[in-house]
């Protein structure tokens, strides 16, 4: 019984001794931060010991600095996770500094507060000590103390551990945020609209709709920044501030992502309007590709930022993504090659949308250029999907870039055609080419070029003005019909593969060779008549086409 009584009497002294035995430890970042925060807790309050984490300051000033750092961390809801703080005395920050003995407590949310190694021990850095007064005044403005001084005694009564004046200030802050949002949203839209009009020199309804969507998240970011500045002044507990600012940070990331998504819409709308004014239709195809690419980049960065709020280092994610991307690239080399081919197509621009191209065995009109392949529609309306990697390597004959459509053919006349009719026929064809409204009269060739196996060869080389395939075929038809009529009127026959056996003396039989009329006056009259008829037919066809 006597031993039990002595034990009960010694318990307070034992606990007090244990409390006093907790000593200041600044051997590593973990020990320094623990010492600082431990001696500023309500049940172990010893500010002079906490002040020993400041290097080279007078005791009174060091105590003030230590208390302010603790209040800033609590006011911004920065909860210290001691499991992540290094316990190594020789810790080197190889991420933010070049292997420097420095440790940043919250690299993303509060990079101003850091520790550094001085004379073998760890203390709060000189930059932190120098800036803490400025940081404290930013987190707790001058009016905080004024508000608390005018709060009546009833305002300090609590409701679920929250004082009445804090509840009142929360409602007042929310009301102010709503008013600022509705007033500022219209102002932001007007500013964006004026910038758009000054930049594009026109009013675009579709663009205005995007600007209205852009004005909302911008205004919300201003409101969040207002709340972010004022809320620490309400002096809630660390737990409350921690959850509140986490939600605020998440909302800020979401709104910033929304801002950049709408900004992408605005930029691509301006780009689309610009491409509509150009003749290059490949730019029109590039617009949706760039739009999807920028959207993906914005969402990726937004997700990285959200993950970082939960303590995951984005550099680790990027490193993992790089390694994973390399593995995926090795596993899907064809896809990567096609993507590179797509980039080269848009950089070199070997063809435009609706150009007629010859790419290897594929001949047709380019309809679409995608990330992986290009769609080419052939003359029979079938569609070929050509991988962009292959398309960027093969020879492409872009007939859509021709200035004119060249047409070359050979007309074969019979070997027994008199020279006078050959000359007349060549002259007549030349006159038809000159009179044809769809051919270039300054660039053509109609010549007697050689002797074939069964015919005298007349080369006809002309250039059609229209690049449209259908117009070219119609122009050929009109040219061919005029040539056939000319030959029939002159009495010139076209040859065909044949073998002629000539017997000089055949009793009671006359020669089978045709009789040719080579009178000059008749030849000139025939050519003039054919040209007059051709010109009349051409004018009638042009009028019917226009109607």
mmCIF file of N, CA and C in Angstrom, residues 10 28 53 55 137 165 208 252 267 294 335 372 384 479:
data_model
loop_
_atom_site.group_PDB
_atom_site.id
_atom_site.type_symbol
_atom_site.label_atom_id
_atom_site.label_comp_id
_atom_site.label_asym_id
_atom_site.label_seq_id
_atom_site.Cartn_x
_atom_site.Cartn_y
_atom_site.Cartn_z
ATOM 1 N N UNK A 10 4.568 10.148 -7.442
ATOM 2 C CA UNK A 10 5.678 10.376 -8.363
ATOM 3 C C UNK A 10 5.241 10.521 -9.829
ATOM 4 N N UNK A 28 19.062 17.008 -38.411
ATOM 5 C CA UNK A 28 18.611 16.736 -39.769
ATOM 6 C C UNK A 28 17.287 17.451 -40.004
ATOM 7 N N UNK A 53 15.576 26.760 -33.706
ATOM 8 C CA UNK A 53 15.659 26.309 -35.107
ATOM 9 C C UNK A 53 15.992 27.476 -36.031
ATOM 10 N N UNK A 55 18.795 30.367 -36.945
ATOM 11 C CA UNK A 55 20.240 30.477 -36.772
ATOM 12 C C UNK A 55 20.671 31.942 -36.710
ATOM 13 N N UNK A 137 2.414 38.821 -43.172
ATOM 14 C CA UNK A 137 1.519 39.952 -43.420
ATOM 15 C C UNK A 137 0.601 39.696 -44.616
ATOM 16 N N UNK A 165 -18.200 34.765 -34.669
ATOM 17 C CA UNK A 165 -17.669 35.762 -35.593
ATOM 18 C C UNK A 165 -17.065 35.106 -36.829
ATOM 19 N N UNK A 208 -17.863 34.759 -79.895
ATOM 20 C CA UNK A 208 -18.424 35.397 -78.695
ATOM 21 C C UNK A 208 -18.932 34.360 -77.701
ATOM 22 N N UNK A 252 -9.161 25.434 -58.105
ATOM 23 C CA UNK A 252 -8.316 26.327 -58.902
ATOM 24 C C UNK A 252 -7.723 25.602 -60.105
ATOM 25 N N UNK A 267 -8.693 30.167 -79.741
ATOM 26 C CA UNK A 267 -7.559 30.245 -80.672
ATOM 27 C C UNK A 267 -7.852 29.456 -81.953
ATOM 28 N N UNK A 294 -4.076 20.026 -78.752
ATOM 29 C CA UNK A 294 -3.989 21.003 -77.666
ATOM 30 C C UNK A 294 -4.917 20.630 -76.509
ATOM 31 N N UNK A 335 2.882 2.997 -85.626
ATOM 32 C CA UNK A 335 2.055 4.144 -85.242
ATOM 33 C C UNK A 335 2.893 5.405 -85.101
ATOM 34 N N UNK A 372 -3.068 9.031 -88.593
ATOM 35 C CA UNK A 372 -2.402 7.794 -88.985
ATOM 36 C C UNK A 372 -2.320 7.627 -90.487
ATOM 37 N N UNK A 384 -9.044 4.708 -100.749
ATOM 38 C CA UNK A 384 -7.802 4.085 -100.304
ATOM 39 C C UNK A 384 -7.323 4.788 -99.035
ATOM 40 N N UNK A 479 -12.925 18.326 -129.227
ATOM 41 C CA UNK A 479 -11.759 18.338 -130.106
ATOM 42 C C UNK A 479 -11.788 17.144 -131.059
#
